[in-house]
Amino acid sequence: MAEFFRFRSINSLLVEHQELEKQTIYFASPEELNDPMEGFRDIVWSGDKIVWTNFFKHYVYCLYLSYFQFRLVGDSKTLEIDSIPILGCWDQLPSPQAQNLFDEIWHNFLNVPNIQEIIEALANTKHKIRYREIGYYLRIIYPVLLKEILKSYIAHGLLPKSEMPELPEELPLSAFLAAILFTLKLTEEAKTEKELDDAFLFSEMMDNNERFKEQYNSRPISTDILRKNNQLVIFDFPKVYVEQLERLLWPEWYTACFMKSYHNSSMWGNYGDNHKGICLIFEGVETDNLNSLELNLAANGGTRTIPFREVTYADRPSEIDFFRTICRLPIAALRKLWYTDREGKISECAAHIGPDRDEDTWRKKYWNKFFRDITIKTKDWAYEQEYRLILEDGLSEFNKRSDRTLTYDFNSLKGIIFGIRTSDEDKRKIIEIIEKKCEKYNRADFKFFQADYSAENGNIRKYPIQLPFAKDTDK
C-alpha cells in the first residue's frame, strides 16, 4: 500500500485542535491555503446573443435583490458576499409584487439606449473575454442599472425621490454605454491577449483606487455595519459579482493536504513548524485504482471513502468556458433561464445539455474537469509533491469548520516522524497518546521515526525509534 505524509504543528496536533487524540483531519477552504492562486481558473466568456442577454438579466436580478436586502437590513445585519443570489432563479421571486417589480426593471434596463447594442457586440466579438474585461463592462453598466432600480423603487413609492443621485450633465450615462461599444471595437484590433489584459488591468487598478477612496470617505457613516453594507452593494458590487459567478460553475470545495515524500527540508520548515512539528504517515487503501482514505463525517455520522488526488504543476491554469460550464442549477432551470430566449429559441451554448445528450456522460466529464482543475498549481510549488483529499460541497453540508473536521480510523495511521527540533516533552506526550491507542486497538506495529539531516543526500532522512509497543519498525 502507498504511504502519504502529512506535516503538522504541535499546536494543531496536541493543543488547539487535539488532532492526534481525536484522530481528526481538517479540510480547509481555498482561502485558508497559502497560495492566493489556489483553485484559480482562467474563465472566458464567449457566446451568442441568447446567453449574453440572460447574463445581463442575471446581473440585474442579483443587484435588484442585493439592493433590496441592503434597504431591508439597514445596520441590523452585515451582508456577506455570499448573500448575492448567484444561484437564484429570476422567475421564482418570493411574491407577485417582487416579480412584477423585477420584470419592470429588466424591461426598462433592456431598453436603455445602447444596452441591446452592447449585447449584440459582445455576441459578435471574435476574442474570448476574460475576468478583467467583463469586470470593466459591468462597472460601467452598474450606475445605469442602479439608476433604473432606484427609478422603479421611487415610482412605486418604495423610496423617496431624494434618494436618486444626480450625475453632472457633462457625464450622461448614455456616454458611458457608448464607451463600451467603442472599447469593444478597439478590442478587435488587439494583436495579443497580453495587450488586451494590460489595457483592462490599468482600468482595474484605477477602479481599485477609486473604491479605496470611497471606502475611506465613507467612514463617517453612522455604524460600521451600515458602512460595510454600503461598501458591498454601492461600491464593490460589480467586482464581487464577477468573483461570485464561479459559484454557478462548480461547488465549494475543501481539501486536506498530504505529500508524496517527507525528505524536503523546506516542507518541514513551512508545514512542520520549523522542524519542531511532526509528520504523520498514512497508508492508503486501493479503491477503483486510486489510493483512498476512509473518513467519518462529523455532520451525519456517515463515512466517505476519499481518494488521494495527485497535484500536477503547470505554467498556467486551465481555461474554462463560462457559458458552457454552468452546472449548479437543475437542467430544466438551466435550459429555461440561461439557454432560451423570449421566443423559445435555444442557444448554441446549450449543446452539452441538449435533449439528445447523455446527462450521465456529461456529469462524469464535468466532475473529471472539476477535480482536474483544483489539483493544478503553478510550477513554483512542484517541490511539494502534493496529494489531496477533497470534499466537494454540493448541499452546503460543510459550511461550518466542525463539519469539515473528519475522523480517521487509527489503523490508517501507520507511523509518526518527529522533526529535528521536536522537543522531548512533545515527543513524550505524543508517544503516550499513541501507546493508549495501540492498547485500545490491539496494535503492536505502530512505527516511530526521528528525522535527521543526511549529509550524503543533502535532504531529510528518518531512522527508527524502537518502543515496546512499536516493534516492527524499519527504515
XYZ file of N, CA and C in Angstrom, residues 32-262:
693
model
N -8.105 29.505 2.846
C -7.262 29.229 4.002
C -5.897 28.675 3.610
N -5.719 28.336 2.339
C -4.454 27.785 1.881
C -3.463 28.909 1.607
N -2.204 28.562 1.456
C -1.169 29.592 1.398
C -0.857 30.097 -0.003
N -1.590 29.633 -1.009
C -1.387 30.104 -2.376
C -2.606 30.910 -2.802
N -2.466 32.233 -3.025
C -3.626 33.040 -3.421
C -4.212 32.643 -4.764
N -3.464 31.873 -5.561
C -3.958 31.397 -6.848
C -4.668 30.059 -6.723
N -4.866 29.599 -5.498
C -5.465 28.279 -5.262
C -6.846 28.186 -5.906
N -7.024 27.182 -6.749
C -8.317 26.953 -7.372
C -8.665 27.927 -8.481
N -7.701 28.803 -8.855
C -7.992 29.795 -9.894
C -8.157 29.110 -11.244
N -9.212 29.505 -11.956
C -9.409 29.043 -13.325
C -9.413 30.243 -14.261
N -8.943 30.031 -15.457
C -8.925 31.078 -16.474
C -10.278 31.050 -17.184
N -11.253 31.776 -16.625
C -12.611 31.760 -17.166
C -12.700 32.711 -18.358
N -13.352 32.232 -19.420
C -13.586 33.068 -20.597
C -15.079 33.093 -20.898
N -15.526 34.243 -21.406
C -16.921 34.422 -21.798
C -16.992 34.557 -23.314
N -17.669 33.604 -23.948
C -17.819 33.625 -25.398
C -19.131 32.923 -25.730
N -20.086 33.677 -26.279
C -21.383 33.060 -26.530
C -22.247 33.890 -27.464
N -23.452 33.409 -27.740
C -24.362 34.088 -28.647
C -25.224 35.103 -27.903
N -26.119 35.741 -28.644
C -26.958 36.801 -28.074
C -27.861 36.275 -26.968
N -28.281 35.029 -27.065
C -29.196 34.463 -26.067
C -28.534 34.418 -24.697
N -27.334 33.844 -24.610
C -26.697 33.713 -23.300
C -26.217 35.064 -22.775
N -25.799 35.963 -23.670
C -25.375 37.281 -23.203
C -26.564 38.077 -22.659
N -27.717 37.961 -23.305
C -28.916 38.630 -22.782
C -29.263 38.094 -21.403
N -29.214 36.777 -21.257
C -29.543 36.170 -19.967
C -28.474 36.444 -18.914
N -27.240 36.627 -19.353
C -26.170 37.015 -18.437
C -26.495 38.367 -17.785
N -26.899 39.323 -18.597
C -27.239 40.632 -18.042
C -28.535 40.584 -17.240
N -29.438 39.703 -17.605
C -30.648 39.541 -16.801
C -30.285 39.013 -15.411
N -29.317 38.122 -15.361
C -28.825 37.603 -14.083
C -28.169 38.722 -13.269
N -27.406 39.575 -13.933
C -26.758 40.718 -13.267
C -27.815 41.658 -12.672
N -28.849 41.948 -13.454
C -29.946 42.793 -12.980
C -30.628 42.151 -11.770
N -30.903 40.867 -11.873
C -31.567 40.131 -10.794
C -30.746 40.183 -9.501
N -29.443 39.944 -9.616
C -28.594 39.904 -8.419
C -28.495 41.277 -7.749
N -28.361 42.348 -8.545
C -28.308 43.677 -7.944
C -29.668 44.076 -7.381
N -30.731 43.720 -8.092
C -32.093 44.028 -7.626
C -32.328 43.458 -6.231
N -32.008 42.167 -6.027
C -32.227 41.544 -4.720
C -31.204 42.010 -3.690
N -29.969 42.248 -4.120
C -28.951 42.718 -3.175
C -29.294 44.112 -2.658
N -29.772 44.969 -3.543
C -30.160 46.308 -3.103
C -31.384 46.237 -2.188
N -32.307 45.326 -2.496
C -33.476 45.139 -1.631
C -33.042 44.710 -0.225
N -32.093 43.760 -0.152
C -31.577 43.330 1.143
C -30.904 44.487 1.875
N -30.154 45.273 1.124
C -29.445 46.428 1.704
C -30.426 47.397 2.356
N -31.519 47.694 1.684
C -32.513 48.597 2.241
C -33.263 47.943 3.407
N -33.443 46.637 3.322
C -34.226 45.923 4.334
C -33.481 45.811 5.659
N -32.192 45.429 5.617
C -31.472 45.146 6.864
C -30.881 46.398 7.497
N -30.637 47.443 6.689
C -30.054 48.656 7.263
C -28.752 48.361 7.981
N -28.701 48.727 9.266
C -27.496 48.436 10.044
C -27.735 47.342 11.081
N -28.771 46.515 10.839
C -29.075 45.451 11.797
C -28.288 44.179 11.540
N -27.733 44.035 10.351
C -27.046 42.799 9.995
C -26.033 43.083 8.898
N -24.861 42.465 9.007
C -23.842 42.624 7.973
C -24.138 41.706 6.800
N -24.189 42.258 5.609
C -24.384 41.453 4.404
C -23.053 40.843 3.985
N -23.041 39.528 3.822
C -21.835 38.836 3.381
C -21.843 38.728 1.860
N -20.673 38.471 1.288
C -20.592 38.413 -0.171
C -21.437 37.271 -0.743
N -21.610 36.176 0.037
C -22.430 35.084 -0.484
C -23.923 35.353 -0.346
N -24.295 36.551 0.130
C -25.705 36.921 0.148
C -26.182 37.324 -1.245
N -25.246 37.600 -2.152
C -25.616 37.866 -3.548
C -26.210 36.582 -4.119
N -27.441 36.616 -4.637
C -28.157 35.378 -5.007
C -27.698 34.780 -6.330
N -26.427 34.446 -6.427
C -25.853 33.927 -7.669
C -26.585 32.682 -8.156
N -27.007 31.826 -7.236
C -27.653 30.569 -7.619
C -29.172 30.687 -7.694
N -29.688 31.904 -7.605
C -31.130 32.094 -7.622
C -31.722 32.019 -9.021
N -33.051 31.987 -9.072
C -33.791 31.930 -10.341
C -34.707 33.142 -10.425
N -34.559 33.934 -11.467
C -35.295 35.197 -11.542
C -36.755 35.028 -11.940
N -37.210 33.795 -12.123
C -38.637 33.556 -12.339
C -39.298 32.996 -11.081
N -38.573 33.010 -9.962
C -39.105 32.449 -8.720
C -38.920 33.430 -7.557
N -39.282 34.664 -7.768
C -39.182 35.660 -6.707
C -40.278 35.425 -5.671
N -40.080 35.908 -4.447
C -40.933 35.476 -3.325
C -42.385 35.932 -3.372
N -42.727 36.932 -4.196
C -44.113 37.397 -4.246
C -44.413 37.928 -5.638
N -45.701 37.981 -6.016
C -46.047 38.568 -7.322
C -45.576 40.009 -7.453
N -45.625 40.765 -6.350
C -45.189 42.163 -6.391
C -43.693 42.253 -6.692
N -42.904 41.393 -6.014
C -41.463 41.385 -6.251
C -41.149 40.969 -7.687
N -41.901 39.986 -8.198
C -41.690 39.522 -9.564
C -42.034 40.618 -10.569
N -43.139 41.304 -10.359
C -43.542 42.369 -11.284
C -42.540 43.518 -11.277
N -42.021 43.842 -10.085
C -41.046 44.919 -9.994
C -39.764 44.557 -10.725
N -39.313 43.313 -10.547
C -38.112 42.883 -11.270
C -38.342 42.915 -12.770
N -39.469 42.375 -13.225
C -39.761 42.357 -14.662
C -39.767 43.770 -15.233
N -40.290 44.716 -14.463
C -40.318 46.111 -14.899
C -38.896 46.673 -15.011
N -38.074 46.419 -14.006
C -36.689 46.914 -14.017
C -35.922 46.321 -15.194
N -36.086 45.032 -15.406
C -35.393 44.372 -16.513
C -35.837 44.967 -17.852
N -37.133 45.167 -18.026
C -37.650 45.741 -19.271
C -37.078 47.132 -19.500
N -37.083 47.954 -18.454
C -36.566 49.317 -18.583
C -35.067 49.331 -18.880
N -34.330 48.452 -18.196
C -32.880 48.375 -18.412
C -32.567 47.953 -19.839
N -33.288 46.961 -20.329
C -33.033 46.434 -21.665
C -33.305 47.480 -22.741
N -34.149 48.460 -22.407
C -34.498 49.489 -23.383
C -33.729 50.787 -23.186
N -32.758 50.795 -22.276
C -31.850 51.939 -22.171
C -31.030 52.010 -23.459
N -30.871 53.203 -24.062
C -30.077 53.311 -25.297
C -28.690 52.682 -25.155
N -28.334 51.877 -26.131
C -27.025 51.214 -26.273
C -26.930 49.861 -25.555
N -27.866 49.536 -24.658
C -27.757 48.254 -23.951
C -27.863 47.083 -24.916
N -28.870 47.076 -25.758
C -29.040 45.949 -26.686
C -27.912 45.921 -27.716
N -27.385 47.084 -28.066
C -26.244 47.128 -28.984
C -25.001 46.524 -28.332
N -24.837 46.753 -27.031
C -23.711 46.152 -26.298
C -23.837 44.638 -26.284
N -25.034 44.142 -26.018
C -25.255 42.685 -26.012
C -24.936 42.098 -27.380
N -25.382 42.774 -28.432
C -25.115 42.314 -29.793
C -23.612 42.302 -30.073
N -22.923 43.351 -29.643
C -21.480 43.441 -29.883
C -20.721 42.357 -29.128
N -21.135 42.070 -27.900
C -20.497 41.004 -27.126
C -20.693 39.650 -27.794
N -21.880 39.438 -28.346
C -22.167 38.167 -29.007
C -21.355 38.006 -30.293
N -20.991 39.125 -30.909
C -20.285 39.068 -32.195
C -18.780 39.239 -32.078
N -18.286 39.516 -30.865
C -16.847 39.716 -30.730
C -16.092 38.437 -31.050
N -14.921 38.594 -31.620
C -14.157 37.426 -32.077
C -13.168 36.912 -31.034
N -12.909 37.691 -29.994
C -11.948 37.240 -28.988
C -12.677 36.741 -27.741
N -11.956 36.004 -26.920
C -12.515 35.497 -25.673
C -12.380 36.567 -24.592
N -13.480 36.835 -23.930
C -13.490 37.856 -22.891
C -13.114 37.215 -21.562
N -12.206 37.882 -20.834
C -11.731 37.350 -19.568
C -12.142 38.246 -18.408
N -11.724 37.840 -17.190
C -12.150 38.489 -15.949
C -12.085 40.015 -16.012
N -10.917 40.538 -16.339
C -10.746 41.987 -16.249
C -11.640 42.719 -17.239
N -11.815 42.135 -18.411
C -12.640 42.798 -19.413
C -14.107 42.772 -19.023
N -14.609 41.618 -18.586
C -16.015 41.556 -18.195
C -16.266 42.448 -16.983
N -15.280 42.530 -16.080
C -15.413 43.409 -14.924
C -15.499 44.869 -15.334
N -14.729 45.241 -16.351
C -14.750 46.620 -16.862
C -16.137 46.987 -17.371
N -16.751 46.102 -18.157
C -18.076 46.399 -18.702
C -19.134 46.476 -17.606
N -19.050 45.562 -16.645
C -20.053 45.564 -15.573
C -19.926 46.801 -14.685
N -18.704 47.292 -14.501
C -18.523 48.508 -13.706
C -19.165 49.720 -14.392
N -19.017 49.804 -15.706
C -19.583 50.931 -16.427
C -21.109 50.848 -16.454
N -21.632 49.645 -16.588
C -23.084 49.458 -16.656
C -23.745 49.648 -15.295
N -22.981 49.424 -14.229
C -23.555 49.435 -12.884
C -24.362 50.691 -12.555
N -23.844 51.924 -12.745
C -24.652 53.096 -12.385
C -25.929 53.215 -13.211
N -25.901 52.739 -14.460
C -27.098 52.741 -15.291
C -28.150 51.822 -14.680
N -27.718 50.646 -14.297
C -28.631 49.673 -13.714
C -29.157 50.137 -12.364
N -28.269 50.653 -11.525
C -28.711 51.124 -10.209
C -29.731 52.250 -10.357
N -29.522 53.115 -11.336
C -30.472 54.197 -11.560
C -31.843 53.653 -11.937
N -31.890 52.615 -12.766
C -33.179 52.022 -13.149
C -33.869 51.375 -11.944
N -33.082 50.762 -11.091
C -33.656 50.159 -9.876
C -34.251 51.248 -8.979
N -33.490 52.328 -8.774
C -33.973 53.412 -7.931
C -35.206 54.082 -8.525
N -35.212 54.270 -9.838
C -36.377 54.878 -10.504
C -37.637 54.051 -10.265
N -37.507 52.728 -10.361
C -38.676 51.866 -10.155
C -39.110 51.880 -8.690
N -38.153 51.869 -7.772
C -38.494 51.945 -6.355
C -39.239 53.253 -6.041
N -38.749 54.347 -6.601
C -39.380 55.652 -6.357
C -40.769 55.697 -6.986
N -40.895 55.163 -8.216
C -42.187 55.177 -8.908
C -43.250 54.393 -8.149
N -42.830 53.378 -7.425
C -43.776 52.549 -6.665
C -43.885 52.973 -5.205
N -43.283 54.122 -4.876
C -43.394 54.642 -3.521
C -42.576 53.901 -2.495
N -41.562 53.151 -2.941
C -40.728 52.383 -2.018
C -39.524 53.185 -1.528
N -39.223 54.285 -2.218
C -38.129 55.164 -1.822
C -38.546 56.607 -2.050
N -38.043 57.551 -1.242
C -38.287 58.971 -1.522
C -37.471 59.413 -2.734
N -37.960 60.410 -3.438
C -37.290 60.892 -4.646
C -35.894 61.426 -4.347
N -35.684 61.865 -3.129
C -34.383 62.417 -2.754
C -33.258 61.389 -2.802
N -33.627 60.093 -2.866
C -32.615 59.031 -2.912
C -31.943 58.925 -4.277
N -32.533 59.559 -5.301
C -31.971 59.435 -6.638
C -30.736 60.318 -6.786
N -29.560 59.708 -7.002
C -28.345 60.518 -7.176
C -28.367 61.247 -8.514
N -27.742 62.386 -8.569
C -27.674 63.160 -9.801
C -26.239 63.191 -10.305
N -26.080 62.918 -11.599
C -24.762 62.990 -12.223
C -24.605 64.334 -12.914
N -23.387 64.852 -12.992
C -23.174 66.091 -13.736
C -23.645 65.954 -15.183
N -24.157 67.037 -15.746
C -24.703 66.980 -17.097
C -23.662 66.557 -18.118
N -22.411 66.891 -17.863
C -21.369 66.542 -18.834
C -21.017 65.055 -18.804
N -21.624 64.301 -17.869
C -21.363 62.859 -17.795
C -22.660 62.080 -17.881
N -23.393 62.178 -18.979
C -24.630 61.401 -19.095
C -24.323 59.917 -19.140
N -25.228 59.111 -18.570
C -24.997 57.674 -18.516
C -24.912 57.064 -19.906
N -25.603 57.640 -20.849
C -25.553 57.103 -22.211
C -24.134 57.158 -22.779
N -23.352 58.161 -22.347
C -21.967 58.264 -22.819
C -21.129 57.112 -22.293
N -21.407 56.668 -21.054
C -20.694 55.515 -20.503
C -20.941 54.277 -21.354
N -22.204 54.082 -21.728
C -22.547 52.886 -22.512
C -21.948 52.967 -23.916
N -21.935 54.170 -24.486
C -21.298 54.329 -25.796
C -19.809 53.996 -25.716
N -19.193 54.261 -24.543
C -17.775 53.942 -24.355
C -17.533 52.442 -24.423
N -18.495 51.650 -23.952
C -18.348 50.196 -24.040
C -18.314 49.756 -25.497
N -19.217 50.309 -26.304
C -19.237 49.947 -27.722
C -17.918 50.331 -28.388
N -17.397 51.485 -28.047
C -16.110 51.917 -28.608
C -14.989 50.977 -28.174
N -15.010 50.599 -26.890
C -13.982 49.688 -26.374
C -14.044 48.343 -27.074
N -15.247 47.829 -27.283
C -15.390 46.530 -27.946
C -14.829 46.568 -29.366
N -14.969 47.701 -30.036
C -14.370 47.827 -31.369
C -12.850 47.807 -31.272
N -12.321 48.492 -30.258
C -10.866 48.526 -30.100
C -10.293 47.145 -29.776
N -11.037 46.345 -29.004
C -10.518 45.022 -28.619
C -10.261 44.143 -29.835
N -11.023 44.360 -30.895
C -10.831 43.542 -32.094
C -9.516 43.859 -32.791
N -8.929 45.009 -32.447
C -7.666 45.408 -33.071
C -6.453 44.950 -32.270
N -6.685 44.451 -31.057
C -5.563 43.993 -30.228
C -4.887 42.802 -30.878
N -3.563 42.818 -30.862
C -2.803 41.750 -31.533
C -2.590 40.539 -30.633
N -2.502 40.743 -29.331
C -2.239 39.639 -28.406
C -3.161 39.727 -27.198
N -3.310 38.602 -26.490
C -4.091 38.583 -25.260
C -3.442 39.454 -24.195
N -2.114 39.496 -24.182
C -1.408 40.324 -23.201
C -1.734 41.802 -23.405
N -1.797 42.222 -24.653
C -2.134 43.609 -24.954
C -3.517 43.952 -24.411
N -4.450 43.028 -24.604
C -5.807 43.222 -24.079
C -5.795 43.275 -22.559
N -5.121 42.311 -21.957
C -5.118 42.208 -20.498
C -4.484 43.430 -19.854
N -3.410 43.935 -20.444
C -2.734 45.107 -19.889
C -3.651 46.328 -19.899
N -4.434 46.469 -20.969
C -5.339 47.614 -21.069
C -6.392 47.571 -19.974
N -6.963 46.413 -19.754
C -8.013 46.303 -18.743
C -7.431 46.260 -17.329
N -6.174 45.837 -17.195
C -5.514 45.890 -15.893
C -5.384 47.332 -15.418
N -5.031 48.226 -16.325
C -4.916 49.638 -15.957
C -6.265 50.168 -15.468
N -7.331 49.817 -16.172
C -8.674 50.247 -15.756
C -9.036 49.678 -14.390
N -8.671 48.414 -14.162
C -8.978 47.773 -12.882
C -8.225 48.464 -11.744
N -6.962 48.813 -11.982
C -6.181 49.494 -10.950
C -6.784 50.862 -10.618
N -7.229 51.593 -11.636
C -7.873 52.887 -11.412
C -9.148 52.713 -10.603
N -9.919 51.668 -10.929
C -11.166 51.418 -10.199
C -10.887 51.051 -8.752
N -9.853 50.234 -8.523
C -9.499 49.875 -7.148
C -9.122 51.105 -6.336
N -8.404 52.046 -6.967
C -8.044 53.286 -6.277
C -9.287 54.087 -5.907
N -10.239 54.153 -6.838
C -11.466 54.905 -6.571
C -12.285 54.240 -5.474
N -12.339 52.913 -5.505
C -13.104 52.196 -4.468
C -12.480 52.416 -3.101
N -11.152 52.450 -3.051
C -10.478 52.682 -1.776
C -10.792 54.077 -1.250
N -10.792 55.051 -2.155
C -11.136 56.418 -1.739
C -12.552 56.476 -1.180
N -13.477 55.816 -1.887
C -14.868 55.820 -1.430
C -14.988 55.144 -0.067
N -14.255 54.040 0.109
C -14.283 53.335 1.389
C -13.733 54.228 2.494
N -12.666 54.955 2.192
C -12.071 55.860 3.182
C -13.028 56.998 3.518
N -13.672 57.538 2.501
C -14.572 58.665 2.703
C -15.895 58.270 3.350
N -16.206 56.954 3.334
C -17.477 56.510 3.914
C -17.372 56.253 5.408
N -16.217 56.550 6.002
C -16.043 56.317 7.432
C -17.067 57.037 8.309
N -17.524 58.245 7.956
C -18.475 58.929 8.837
C -19.862 58.288 8.905
N -20.152 57.309 8.026
C -21.469 56.661 8.077
C -21.711 56.144 9.491
N -22.964 56.229 9.945
C -23.304 56.075 11.369
C -22.755 54.829 12.040
N -22.823 53.666 11.393
C -22.362 52.439 12.042
C -21.424 51.669 11.129
N -20.609 50.834 11.727
C -19.668 50.025 10.952
C -20.408 49.044 10.045
N -21.511 48.471 10.552
C -22.289 47.521 9.746
C -22.847 48.216 8.510
N -23.441 49.392 8.704
C -24.009 50.117 7.573
C -22.928 50.495 6.566
N -21.761 50.874 7.065
C -20.658 51.216 6.168
C -20.247 50.023 5.317
N -20.146 48.840 5.949
C -19.765 47.629 5.212
C -20.819 47.258 4.183
N -22.098 47.359 4.569
C -23.174 47.032 3.629
C -23.192 48.011 2.462
N -22.978 49.274 2.768
C -22.919 50.303 1.740
C -21.764 50.039 0.778
N -20.635 49.630 1.330
C -19.463 49.339 0.505
C -19.737 48.172 -0.437
N -20.378 47.121 0.082
C -20.628 45.928 -0.731
C -21.591 46.222 -1.868
N -22.712 46.834 -1.572
C -23.781 46.971 -2.564
C -23.597 48.197 -3.459
N -23.090 49.284 -2.911
C -22.997 50.519 -3.682
C -21.663 50.666 -4.405
N -20.571 50.225 -3.803
C -19.259 50.452 -4.409
C -18.586 49.189 -4.956
N -18.724 48.078 -4.263
C -17.981 46.872 -4.639
C -18.781 45.883 -5.477
N -20.038 46.152 -5.714
C -20.902 45.117 -6.291
C -20.390 44.529 -7.604
N -20.009 45.329 -8.608
C -19.543 44.706 -9.864
C -18.373 43.759 -9.657
N -17.414 44.166 -8.824
C -16.237 43.335 -8.564
C -16.623 42.035 -7.864
N -17.437 42.151 -6.813
C -17.818 40.965 -6.048
C -18.702 40.047 -6.887
N -19.568 40.631 -7.688
C -20.441 39.825 -8.553
C -19.616 38.928 -9.478
N -18.606 39.498 -10.134
C -17.772 38.711 -11.047
C -17.075 37.582 -10.290
N -16.562 37.896 -9.103
C -15.879 36.866 -8.312
C -16.837 35.751 -7.919
N -18.069 36.111 -7.580
C -19.047 35.123 -7.126
C -19.642 34.298 -8.259
N -19.458 34.714 -9.506
C -20.003 33.958 -10.636
C -19.481 32.531 -10.685
N -18.309 32.302 -10.102
C -17.754 30.946 -10.097
C -18.693 29.960 -9.409
N -19.521 30.449 -8.501
C -20.446 29.554 -7.796
C -21.457 28.911 -8.743
N -21.662 29.515 -9.925
C -22.551 28.916 -10.915
C -21.913 27.724 -11.617
N -20.593 27.652 -11.548
C -19.876 26.651 -12.331
C -19.542 25.397 -11.548
N -19.207 25.542 -10.279
C -18.792 24.377 -9.503
C -19.086 24.606 -8.031
N -19.168 23.549 -7.261
C -19.480 23.689 -5.836
C -18.280 24.187 -5.039
N -18.564 24.613 -3.819
C -17.482 24.905 -2.886
C -16.685 23.622 -2.653
N -15.401 23.765 -2.382
C -14.595 22.574 -2.123
C -13.588 22.869 -1.027
N -13.160 21.791 -0.389
C -12.247 21.889 0.753
C -11.233 20.756 0.631
N -10.048 20.985 1.149
C -9.009 19.987 0.950
C -8.152 19.781 2.185
N -7.634 18.565 2.312
C -6.601 18.223 3.291
C -5.368 17.817 2.496
N -4.226 18.395 2.828
C -3.023 18.243 2.013
C -2.069 17.194 2.583
N -1.553 16.378 1.697
C -0.575 15.335 2.016
C 0.568 15.451 1.021
N 1.647 14.770 1.304
C 2.807 14.820 0.433
C 3.258 13.405 0.070
N 3.926 13.318 -1.058
C 4.452 12.036 -1.510
C 5.705 11.646 -0.738
N 6.401 12.666 -0.190
C 7.684 12.425 0.455
C 7.833 13.313 1.678
N 8.684 12.914 2.592
C 8.989 13.703 3.791
C 10.409 14.275 3.723
